[in-house]
Short mmCIF file of C-alpha atoms and ligand atoms in Angstrom, two decimals:
data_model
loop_
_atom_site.label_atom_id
_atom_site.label_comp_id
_atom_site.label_asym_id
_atom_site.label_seq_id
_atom_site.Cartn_x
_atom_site.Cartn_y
_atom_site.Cartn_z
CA UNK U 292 138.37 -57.90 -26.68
CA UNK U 293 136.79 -54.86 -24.99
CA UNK U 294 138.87 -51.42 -24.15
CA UNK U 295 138.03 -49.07 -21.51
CA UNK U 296 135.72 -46.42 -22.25
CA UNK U 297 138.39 -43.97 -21.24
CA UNK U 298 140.42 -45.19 -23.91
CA UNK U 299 137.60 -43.95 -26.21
CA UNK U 300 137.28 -40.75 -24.50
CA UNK U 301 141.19 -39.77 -25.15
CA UNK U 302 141.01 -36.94 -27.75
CA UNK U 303 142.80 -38.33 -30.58
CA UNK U 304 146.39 -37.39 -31.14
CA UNK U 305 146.81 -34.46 -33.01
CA UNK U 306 149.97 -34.66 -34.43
CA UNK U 307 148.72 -38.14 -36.17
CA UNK U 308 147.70 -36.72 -39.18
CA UNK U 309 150.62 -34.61 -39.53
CA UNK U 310 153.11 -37.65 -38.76
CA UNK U 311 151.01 -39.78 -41.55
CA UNK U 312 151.93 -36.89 -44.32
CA UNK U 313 155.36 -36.52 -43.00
CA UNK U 314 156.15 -39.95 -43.78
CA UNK U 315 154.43 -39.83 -47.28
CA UNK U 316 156.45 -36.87 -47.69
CA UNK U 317 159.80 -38.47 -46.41
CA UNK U 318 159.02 -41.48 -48.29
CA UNK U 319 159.16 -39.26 -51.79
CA UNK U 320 162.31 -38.25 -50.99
CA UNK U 321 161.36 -34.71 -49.73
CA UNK U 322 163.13 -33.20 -46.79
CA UNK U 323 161.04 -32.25 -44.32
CA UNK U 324 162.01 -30.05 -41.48
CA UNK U 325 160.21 -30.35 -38.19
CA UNK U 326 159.23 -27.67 -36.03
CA UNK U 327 156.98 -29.75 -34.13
CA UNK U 328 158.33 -30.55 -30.81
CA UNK U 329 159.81 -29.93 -27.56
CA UNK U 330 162.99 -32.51 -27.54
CA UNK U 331 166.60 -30.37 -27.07
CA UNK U 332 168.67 -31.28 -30.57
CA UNK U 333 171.86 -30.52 -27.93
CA UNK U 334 173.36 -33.67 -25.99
CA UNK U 335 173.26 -33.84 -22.48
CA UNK U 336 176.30 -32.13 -20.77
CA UNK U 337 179.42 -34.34 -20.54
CA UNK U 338 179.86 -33.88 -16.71
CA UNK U 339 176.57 -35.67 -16.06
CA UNK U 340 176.83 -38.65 -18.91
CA UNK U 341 180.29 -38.85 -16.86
CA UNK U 342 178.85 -39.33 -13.54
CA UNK U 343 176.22 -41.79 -15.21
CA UNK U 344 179.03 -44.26 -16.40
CA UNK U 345 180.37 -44.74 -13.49
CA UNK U 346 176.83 -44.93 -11.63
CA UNK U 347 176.23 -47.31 -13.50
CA UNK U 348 178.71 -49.97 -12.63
CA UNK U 349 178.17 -49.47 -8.88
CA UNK U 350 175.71 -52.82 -7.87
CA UNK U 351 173.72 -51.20 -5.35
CA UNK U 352 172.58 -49.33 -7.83
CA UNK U 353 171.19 -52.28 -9.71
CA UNK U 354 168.35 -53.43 -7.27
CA UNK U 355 165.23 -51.74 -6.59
CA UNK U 356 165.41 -47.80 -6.30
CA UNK U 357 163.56 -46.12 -3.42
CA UNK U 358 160.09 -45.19 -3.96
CA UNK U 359 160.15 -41.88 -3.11
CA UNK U 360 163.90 -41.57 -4.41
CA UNK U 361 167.22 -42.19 -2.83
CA UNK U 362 167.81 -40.13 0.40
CA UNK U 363 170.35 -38.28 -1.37
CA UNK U 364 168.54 -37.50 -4.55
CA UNK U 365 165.78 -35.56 -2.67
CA UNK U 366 168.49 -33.83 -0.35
CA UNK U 367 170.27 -32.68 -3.98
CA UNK U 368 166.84 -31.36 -4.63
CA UNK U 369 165.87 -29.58 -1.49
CA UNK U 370 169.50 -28.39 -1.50
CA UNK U 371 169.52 -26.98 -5.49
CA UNK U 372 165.89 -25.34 -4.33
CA UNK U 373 167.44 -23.28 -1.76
CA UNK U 374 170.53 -22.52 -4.16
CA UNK U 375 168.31 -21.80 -7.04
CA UNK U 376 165.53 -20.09 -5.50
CA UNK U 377 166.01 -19.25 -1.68
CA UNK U 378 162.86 -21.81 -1.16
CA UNK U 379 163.21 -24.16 1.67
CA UNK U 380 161.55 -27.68 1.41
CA UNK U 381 162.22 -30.62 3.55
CA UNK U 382 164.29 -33.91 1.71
CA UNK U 383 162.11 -35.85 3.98
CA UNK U 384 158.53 -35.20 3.22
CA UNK U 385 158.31 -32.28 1.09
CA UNK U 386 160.33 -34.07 -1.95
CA UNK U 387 159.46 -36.97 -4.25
CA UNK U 388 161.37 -38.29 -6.91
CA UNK U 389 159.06 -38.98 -10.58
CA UNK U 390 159.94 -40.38 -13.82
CA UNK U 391 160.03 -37.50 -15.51
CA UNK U 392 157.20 -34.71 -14.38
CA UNK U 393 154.61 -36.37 -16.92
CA UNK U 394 154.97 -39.36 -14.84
CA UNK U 395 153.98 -36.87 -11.87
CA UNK U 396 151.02 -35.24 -13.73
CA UNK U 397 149.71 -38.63 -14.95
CA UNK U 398 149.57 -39.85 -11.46
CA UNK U 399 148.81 -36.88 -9.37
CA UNK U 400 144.84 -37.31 -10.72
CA UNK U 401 144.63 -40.73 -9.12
CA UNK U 402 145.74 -38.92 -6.02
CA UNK U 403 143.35 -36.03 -6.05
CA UNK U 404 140.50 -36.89 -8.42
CA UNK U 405 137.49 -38.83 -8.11
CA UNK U 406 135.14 -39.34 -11.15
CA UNK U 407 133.45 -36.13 -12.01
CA UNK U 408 135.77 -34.12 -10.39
CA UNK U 409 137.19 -31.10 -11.88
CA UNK U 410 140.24 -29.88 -12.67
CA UNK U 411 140.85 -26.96 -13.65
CA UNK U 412 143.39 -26.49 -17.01
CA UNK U 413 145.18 -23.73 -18.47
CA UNK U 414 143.37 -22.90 -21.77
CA UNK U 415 146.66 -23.60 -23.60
CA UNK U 416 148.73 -26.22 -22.10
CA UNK U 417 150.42 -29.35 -21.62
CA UNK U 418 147.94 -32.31 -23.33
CA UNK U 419 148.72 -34.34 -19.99
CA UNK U 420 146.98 -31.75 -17.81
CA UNK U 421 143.55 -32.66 -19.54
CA UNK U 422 144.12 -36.50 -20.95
CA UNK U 423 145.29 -37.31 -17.30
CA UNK U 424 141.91 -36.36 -15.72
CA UNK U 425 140.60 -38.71 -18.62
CA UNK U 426 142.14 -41.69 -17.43
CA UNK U 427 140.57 -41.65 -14.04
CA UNK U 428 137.09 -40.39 -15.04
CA UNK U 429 137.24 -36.67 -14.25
CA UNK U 430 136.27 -33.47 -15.95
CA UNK U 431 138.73 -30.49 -17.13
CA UNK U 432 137.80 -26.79 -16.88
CA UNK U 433 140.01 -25.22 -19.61
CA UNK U 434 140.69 -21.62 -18.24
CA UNK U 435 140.92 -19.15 -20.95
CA UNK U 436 143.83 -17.50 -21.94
CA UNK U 437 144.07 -14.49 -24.08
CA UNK U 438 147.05 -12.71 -25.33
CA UNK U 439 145.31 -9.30 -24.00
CA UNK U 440 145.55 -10.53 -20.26
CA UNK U 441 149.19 -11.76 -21.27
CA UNK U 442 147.75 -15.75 -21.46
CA UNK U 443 147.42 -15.56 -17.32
CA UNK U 444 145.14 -18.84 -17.22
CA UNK U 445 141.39 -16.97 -15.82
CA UNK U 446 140.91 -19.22 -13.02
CA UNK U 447 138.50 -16.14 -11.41
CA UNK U 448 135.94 -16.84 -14.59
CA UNK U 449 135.70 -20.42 -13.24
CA UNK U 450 132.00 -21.40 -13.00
CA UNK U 451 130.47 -22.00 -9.35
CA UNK U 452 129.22 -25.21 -10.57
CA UNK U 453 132.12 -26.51 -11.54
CA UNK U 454 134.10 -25.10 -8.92
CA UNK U 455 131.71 -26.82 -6.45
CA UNK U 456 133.33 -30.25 -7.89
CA UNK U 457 137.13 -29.13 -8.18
CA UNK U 458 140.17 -30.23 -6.78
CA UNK U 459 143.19 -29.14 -8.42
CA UNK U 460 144.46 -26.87 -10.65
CA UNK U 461 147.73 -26.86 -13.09
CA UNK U 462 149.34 -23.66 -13.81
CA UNK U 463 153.01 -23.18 -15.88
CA UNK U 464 154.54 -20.48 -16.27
CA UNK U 465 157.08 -19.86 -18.14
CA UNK U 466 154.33 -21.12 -20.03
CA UNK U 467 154.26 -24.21 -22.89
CA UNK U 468 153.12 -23.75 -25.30
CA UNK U 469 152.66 -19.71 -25.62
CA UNK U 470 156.20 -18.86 -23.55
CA UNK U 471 153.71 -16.50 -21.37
CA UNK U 472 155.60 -15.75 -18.12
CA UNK U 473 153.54 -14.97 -14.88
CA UNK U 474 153.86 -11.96 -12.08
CA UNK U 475 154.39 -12.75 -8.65
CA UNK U 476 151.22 -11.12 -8.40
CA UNK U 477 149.26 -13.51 -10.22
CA UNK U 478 150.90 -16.14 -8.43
CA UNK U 479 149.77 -14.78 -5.17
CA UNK U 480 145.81 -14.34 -6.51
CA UNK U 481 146.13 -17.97 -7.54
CA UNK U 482 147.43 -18.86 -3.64
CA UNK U 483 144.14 -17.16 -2.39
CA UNK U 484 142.09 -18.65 -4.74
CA UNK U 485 143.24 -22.16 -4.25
CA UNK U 486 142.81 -21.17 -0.33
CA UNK U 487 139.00 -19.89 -0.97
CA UNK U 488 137.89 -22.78 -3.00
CA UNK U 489 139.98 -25.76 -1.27
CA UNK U 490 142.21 -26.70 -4.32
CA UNK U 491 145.62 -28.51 -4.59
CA UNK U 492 147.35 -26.14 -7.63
CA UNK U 493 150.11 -27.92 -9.37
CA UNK U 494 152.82 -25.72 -11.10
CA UNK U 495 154.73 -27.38 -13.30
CA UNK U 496 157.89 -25.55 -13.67
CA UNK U 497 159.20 -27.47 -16.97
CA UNK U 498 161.37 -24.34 -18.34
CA UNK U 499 162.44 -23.09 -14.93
CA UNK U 500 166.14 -23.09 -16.04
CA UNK U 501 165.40 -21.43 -19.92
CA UNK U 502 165.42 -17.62 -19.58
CA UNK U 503 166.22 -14.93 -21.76
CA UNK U 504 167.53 -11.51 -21.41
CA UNK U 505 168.46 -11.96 -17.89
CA UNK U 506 165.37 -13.35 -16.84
CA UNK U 507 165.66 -15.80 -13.92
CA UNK U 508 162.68 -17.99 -14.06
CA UNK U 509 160.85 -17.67 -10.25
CA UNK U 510 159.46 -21.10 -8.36
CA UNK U 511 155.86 -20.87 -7.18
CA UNK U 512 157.52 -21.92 -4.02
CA UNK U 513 159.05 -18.33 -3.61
CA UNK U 514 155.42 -17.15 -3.07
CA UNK U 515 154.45 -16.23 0.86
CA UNK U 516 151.34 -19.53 1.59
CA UNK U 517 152.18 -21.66 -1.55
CA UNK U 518 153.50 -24.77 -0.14
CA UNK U 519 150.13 -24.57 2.09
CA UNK U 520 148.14 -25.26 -1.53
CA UNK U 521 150.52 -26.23 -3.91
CA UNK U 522 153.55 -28.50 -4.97
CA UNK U 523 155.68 -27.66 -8.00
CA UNK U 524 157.65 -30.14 -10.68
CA UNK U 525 160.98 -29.47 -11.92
CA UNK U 526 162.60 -31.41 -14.94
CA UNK U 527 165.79 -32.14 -15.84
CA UNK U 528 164.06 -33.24 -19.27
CA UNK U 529 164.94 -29.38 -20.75
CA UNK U 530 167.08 -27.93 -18.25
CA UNK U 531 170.09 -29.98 -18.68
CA UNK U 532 168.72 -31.70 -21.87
CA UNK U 533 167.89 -34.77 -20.51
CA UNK U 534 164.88 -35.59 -22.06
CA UNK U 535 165.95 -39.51 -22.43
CA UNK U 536 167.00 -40.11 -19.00
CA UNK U 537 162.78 -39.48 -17.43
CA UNK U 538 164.15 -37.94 -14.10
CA UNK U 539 162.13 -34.97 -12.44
CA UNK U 540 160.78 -34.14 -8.95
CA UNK U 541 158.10 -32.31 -7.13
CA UNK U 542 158.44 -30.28 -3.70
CA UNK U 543 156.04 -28.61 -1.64
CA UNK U 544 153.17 -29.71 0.15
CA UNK U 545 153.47 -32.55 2.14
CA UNK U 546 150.16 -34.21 2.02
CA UNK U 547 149.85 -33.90 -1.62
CA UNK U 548 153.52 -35.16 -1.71
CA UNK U 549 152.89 -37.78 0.16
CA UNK U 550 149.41 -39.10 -1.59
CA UNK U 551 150.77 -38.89 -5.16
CA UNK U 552 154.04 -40.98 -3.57
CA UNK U 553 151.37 -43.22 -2.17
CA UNK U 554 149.78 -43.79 -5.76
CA UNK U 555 153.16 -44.18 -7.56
CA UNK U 556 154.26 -46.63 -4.71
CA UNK U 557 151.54 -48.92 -6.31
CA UNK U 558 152.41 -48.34 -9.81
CA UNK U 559 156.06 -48.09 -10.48
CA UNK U 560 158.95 -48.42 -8.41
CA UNK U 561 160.98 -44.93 -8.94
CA UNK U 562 163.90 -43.89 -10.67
CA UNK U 563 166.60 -46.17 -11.75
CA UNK U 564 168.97 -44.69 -8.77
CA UNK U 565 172.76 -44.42 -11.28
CA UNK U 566 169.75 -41.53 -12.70
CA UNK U 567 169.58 -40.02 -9.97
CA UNK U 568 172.84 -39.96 -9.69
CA UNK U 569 173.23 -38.46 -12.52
CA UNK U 570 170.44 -35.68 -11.63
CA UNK U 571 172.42 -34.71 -8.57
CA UNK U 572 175.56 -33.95 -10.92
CA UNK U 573 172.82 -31.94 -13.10
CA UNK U 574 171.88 -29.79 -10.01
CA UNK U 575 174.75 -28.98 -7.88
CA UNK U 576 177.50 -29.22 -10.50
CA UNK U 577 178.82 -26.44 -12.10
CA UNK U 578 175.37 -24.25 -14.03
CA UNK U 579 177.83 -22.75 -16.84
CA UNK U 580 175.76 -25.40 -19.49
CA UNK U 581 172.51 -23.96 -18.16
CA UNK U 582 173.56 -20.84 -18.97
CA UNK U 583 175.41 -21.42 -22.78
CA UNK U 584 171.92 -24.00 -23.13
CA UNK U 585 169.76 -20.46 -22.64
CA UNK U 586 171.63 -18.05 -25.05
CA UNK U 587 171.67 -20.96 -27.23
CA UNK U 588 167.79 -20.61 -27.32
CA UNK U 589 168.07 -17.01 -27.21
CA UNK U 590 170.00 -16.59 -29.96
CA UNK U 591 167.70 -19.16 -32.15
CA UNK U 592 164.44 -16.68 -30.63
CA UNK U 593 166.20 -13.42 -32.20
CA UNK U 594 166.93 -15.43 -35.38
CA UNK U 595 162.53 -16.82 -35.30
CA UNK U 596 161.36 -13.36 -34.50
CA UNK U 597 163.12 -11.47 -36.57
CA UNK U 598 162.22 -13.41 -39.45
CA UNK U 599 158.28 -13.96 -38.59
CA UNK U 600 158.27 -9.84 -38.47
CA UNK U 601 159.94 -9.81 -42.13
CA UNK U 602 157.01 -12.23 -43.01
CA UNK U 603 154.55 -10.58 -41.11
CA UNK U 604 153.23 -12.58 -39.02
CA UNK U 605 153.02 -11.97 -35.23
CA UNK U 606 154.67 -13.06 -32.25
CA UNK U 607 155.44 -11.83 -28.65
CA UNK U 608 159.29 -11.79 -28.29
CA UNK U 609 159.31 -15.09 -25.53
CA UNK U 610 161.40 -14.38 -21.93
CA UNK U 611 161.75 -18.16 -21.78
CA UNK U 612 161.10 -21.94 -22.78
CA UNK U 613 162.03 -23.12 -25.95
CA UNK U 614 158.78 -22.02 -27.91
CA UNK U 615 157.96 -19.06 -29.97
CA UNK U 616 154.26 -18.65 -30.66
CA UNK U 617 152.98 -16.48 -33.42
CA UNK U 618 149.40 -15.78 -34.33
CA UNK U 619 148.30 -17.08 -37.82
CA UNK U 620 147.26 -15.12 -40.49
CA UNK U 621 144.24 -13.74 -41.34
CA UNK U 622 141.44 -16.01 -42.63
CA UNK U 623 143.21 -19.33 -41.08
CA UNK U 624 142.47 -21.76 -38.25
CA UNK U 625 145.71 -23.06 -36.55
CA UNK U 626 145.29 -26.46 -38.32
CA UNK U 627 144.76 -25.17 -41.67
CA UNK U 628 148.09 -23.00 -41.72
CA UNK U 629 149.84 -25.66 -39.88
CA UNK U 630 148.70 -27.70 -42.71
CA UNK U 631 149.73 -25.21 -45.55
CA UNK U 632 152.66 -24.96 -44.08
CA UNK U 633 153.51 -28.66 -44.22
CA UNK U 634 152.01 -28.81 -47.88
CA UNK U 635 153.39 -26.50 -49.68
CA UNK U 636 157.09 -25.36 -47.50
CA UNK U 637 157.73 -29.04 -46.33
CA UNK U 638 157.69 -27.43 -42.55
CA UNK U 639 155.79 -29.12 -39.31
CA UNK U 640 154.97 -26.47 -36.76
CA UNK U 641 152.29 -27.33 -33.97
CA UNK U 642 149.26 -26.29 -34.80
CA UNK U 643 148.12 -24.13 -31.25
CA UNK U 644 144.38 -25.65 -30.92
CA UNK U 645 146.02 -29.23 -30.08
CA UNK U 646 146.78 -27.65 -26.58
CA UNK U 647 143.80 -26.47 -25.81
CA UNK U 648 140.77 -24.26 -26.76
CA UNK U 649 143.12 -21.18 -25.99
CA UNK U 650 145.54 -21.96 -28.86
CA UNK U 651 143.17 -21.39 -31.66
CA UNK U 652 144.40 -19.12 -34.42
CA UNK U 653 148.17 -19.61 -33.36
CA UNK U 654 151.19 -22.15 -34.03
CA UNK U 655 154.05 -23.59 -32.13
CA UNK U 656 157.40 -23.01 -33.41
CA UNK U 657 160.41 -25.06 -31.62
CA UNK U 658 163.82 -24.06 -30.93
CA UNK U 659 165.25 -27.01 -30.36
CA UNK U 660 166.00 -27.05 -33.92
CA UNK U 661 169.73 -26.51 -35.01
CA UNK U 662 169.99 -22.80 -36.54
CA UNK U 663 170.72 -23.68 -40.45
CA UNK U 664 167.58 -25.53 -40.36
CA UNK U 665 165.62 -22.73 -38.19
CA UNK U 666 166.38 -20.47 -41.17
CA UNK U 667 165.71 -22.65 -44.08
CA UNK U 668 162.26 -23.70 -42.38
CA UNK U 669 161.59 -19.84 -41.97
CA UNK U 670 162.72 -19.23 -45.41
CA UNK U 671 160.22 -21.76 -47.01
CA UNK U 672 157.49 -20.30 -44.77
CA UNK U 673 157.94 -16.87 -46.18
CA UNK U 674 158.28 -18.34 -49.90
CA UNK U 675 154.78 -20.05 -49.51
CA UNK U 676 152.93 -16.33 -48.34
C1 LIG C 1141 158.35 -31.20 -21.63
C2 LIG C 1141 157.27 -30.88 -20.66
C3 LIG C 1141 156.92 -31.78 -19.65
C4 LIG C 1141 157.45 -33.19 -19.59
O1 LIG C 1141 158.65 -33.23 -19.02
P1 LIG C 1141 159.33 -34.61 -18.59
O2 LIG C 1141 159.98 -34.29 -17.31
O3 LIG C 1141 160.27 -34.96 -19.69
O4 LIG C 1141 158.24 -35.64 -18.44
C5 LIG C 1141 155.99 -31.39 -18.72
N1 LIG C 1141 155.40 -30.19 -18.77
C6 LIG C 1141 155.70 -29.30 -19.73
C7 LIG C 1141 155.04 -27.98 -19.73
C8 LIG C 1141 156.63 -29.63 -20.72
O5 LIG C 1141 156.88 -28.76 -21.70
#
């Protein structure tokens, strides 16, 4: 038997090695707290698991969902766009349901990218913005990201070579993994870039509903010429903790809508529709979960940067997402204090470097960790300093 070359090609996983000691750890006896990753520890609002039973029993709902979505799962969307945002996009051809925005991301390379294409990659980022481009034989550009320039991916330091051979770009903001937020500013630059040099950008909008201190995450939508370059994906995966349930969308341009629906038409067939269902309840039921979800989160930040400052170790207080990313000490690489960490305080954070060339000499810490064990986890971390 003979893989693919692009199997090959995948970088390998970083959090292997880390999951291998974890379980040597575990299987000691030794409690381990995790850090590591993005997945709310909160259960998905009652109102929508609700709306799912009953969904669920209904037997249209049992055949074949719509490729593109159920009519009235891309009007919910269009509709909690306009109530969310002010941004006007059309149910029709403007909106198409994924399995969860990965799905999208995956997919959306097949749609724009030939082999030896680039795309172009925040520096520090979601692993699917570079391991997608894999798959189908293209190239990534990481675009660096500094904490000076507020970890605005550079896109205007992009090479002309490899601009010559690019497509698409991703952007996020609020950002995963460094909980950067953008200006509108920025946003606009990035409009008249993608404009200049021809390229589809892709803003994946993955903590749109997690702000802090007021903040109202913006769409890229909001932005005067965006849905002439760009299409955005929203989540219910952290919003409405819904992680389990793989429902998401993108809106915006209608080309690029309609070429990644094309590819997904030919490799899955949507959204089981009782979902959906349950998505619209997420969107245009009441938002008072959204909001308790966010000072949640805000309340574990204060708690995560109030003890890294105690430790010393630094971190930009985050206006969203459910990260908090602090710089490493001196004389460490992310994976070595990610390691030390693990070794000697029985802690997993995520070592920065495994999302890209930007993250090096920083670490991941999650929120979506209940607070007793947020403050033991700290606590160890400051015993082992
Ligand atoms: C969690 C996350 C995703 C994946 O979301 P799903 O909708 O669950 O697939 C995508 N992008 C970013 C930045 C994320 O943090």
């Amino acid at each position: 038997m003979r893989t693919a070359q692009r199997i090959a090609e995948l970088p390998p996983y970083l959090f292997a090695e880390i999951d291998r000691k974890k379980e040597a750890k575990q299987a000691q006896g030794i409690d381990v707290i995790s850090l590591g990753i993005g997945d709310p520890d909160t259960p998905t609002p009652d109102r929508i698991v609700d709306v799912m039973a009953e969904a669920i029993r209904r037997p249209a709902n049992h055949q074949y969902p719509s490729y593109y979505g159920a009519k009235h799962y891309r009007q919910a969307c269009a509709e909690w766009m306009d109530r969310r945002f002010g941004v006007k996009v059309d149910a029709d051809d403007e909106v198409v349901a994924l399995i969860g925005s990965k799905e999208g991301i995956a997919h959306i390379f097949l749609a724009f990218v030939d082999p030896g294409d680039y795309t172009l990659v925040p520096g520090a980022g979601y692993p699917v913005y570079h391991t997608g481009g894999i798959l189908c034989g293209g190239q990534t550009h990481f675009m660096p990201m500094t904490e000076e320039n507020g970890f605005l991916a550079d896109f205007e330091s992009t090479p002309a070579d490899v601009l010559a051979k690019a497509k698409m770009m991703f952007l996020s903001y609020p950002n995963n993994p460094t909980s950067a937020i953008a200006t509108p500013e920025y946003f606009d630059k990035a409009i008249a870039f993608a404009k200049e040099h021809d390229l589809l950008i892709v803003h994946d909008n993955a903590y749109s509903e997690i702000g802090f201190d007021g903040y109202e995450p913006p769409s890229f939508l909001e932005r005067p010429g965006a849905k002439d370059v760009a299409i955005e994906l929203f989540s219910c995966s952290k919003s409405y903790n819904m992680t389990g349930w793989r429902v998401a969308f993108a809106a915006g341009n209608a080309a690029a809508i309609k070429a990644l629906g094309t590819v997904k038409s030919n490799i899955d067939s949507g959204v089981f529709t009782a979902i959906q269902d349950a998505a619209v309840e997420a969107m245009l039921g009441p938002q008072d979960d959204v909001a308790e979800l966010s000072a949640l989160y805000q309340r574990r930040r204060d708690l995560v940067i109030d003890a890294l400052a105690k430790i010393g170790l630094h971190a930009e207080v985050p206006k969203g997402t459910i990260y908090v990313w602090a710089r490493v000490p001196e004389g460490y690489t992310s994976a070595e204090f990610a390691e030390k960490v693990l070794e000697e305080a029985n802690v997993i954070v995520a070592p920065g470097n495994s999302y890209g060339p930007s993250g090096e000499g920083y670490i991941r810490i999650s929120l979506a960790t209940p607070d007793d064990r947020l403050q033991e986890a700290i606590a160890r971390i400051e015993a082992t300093l």
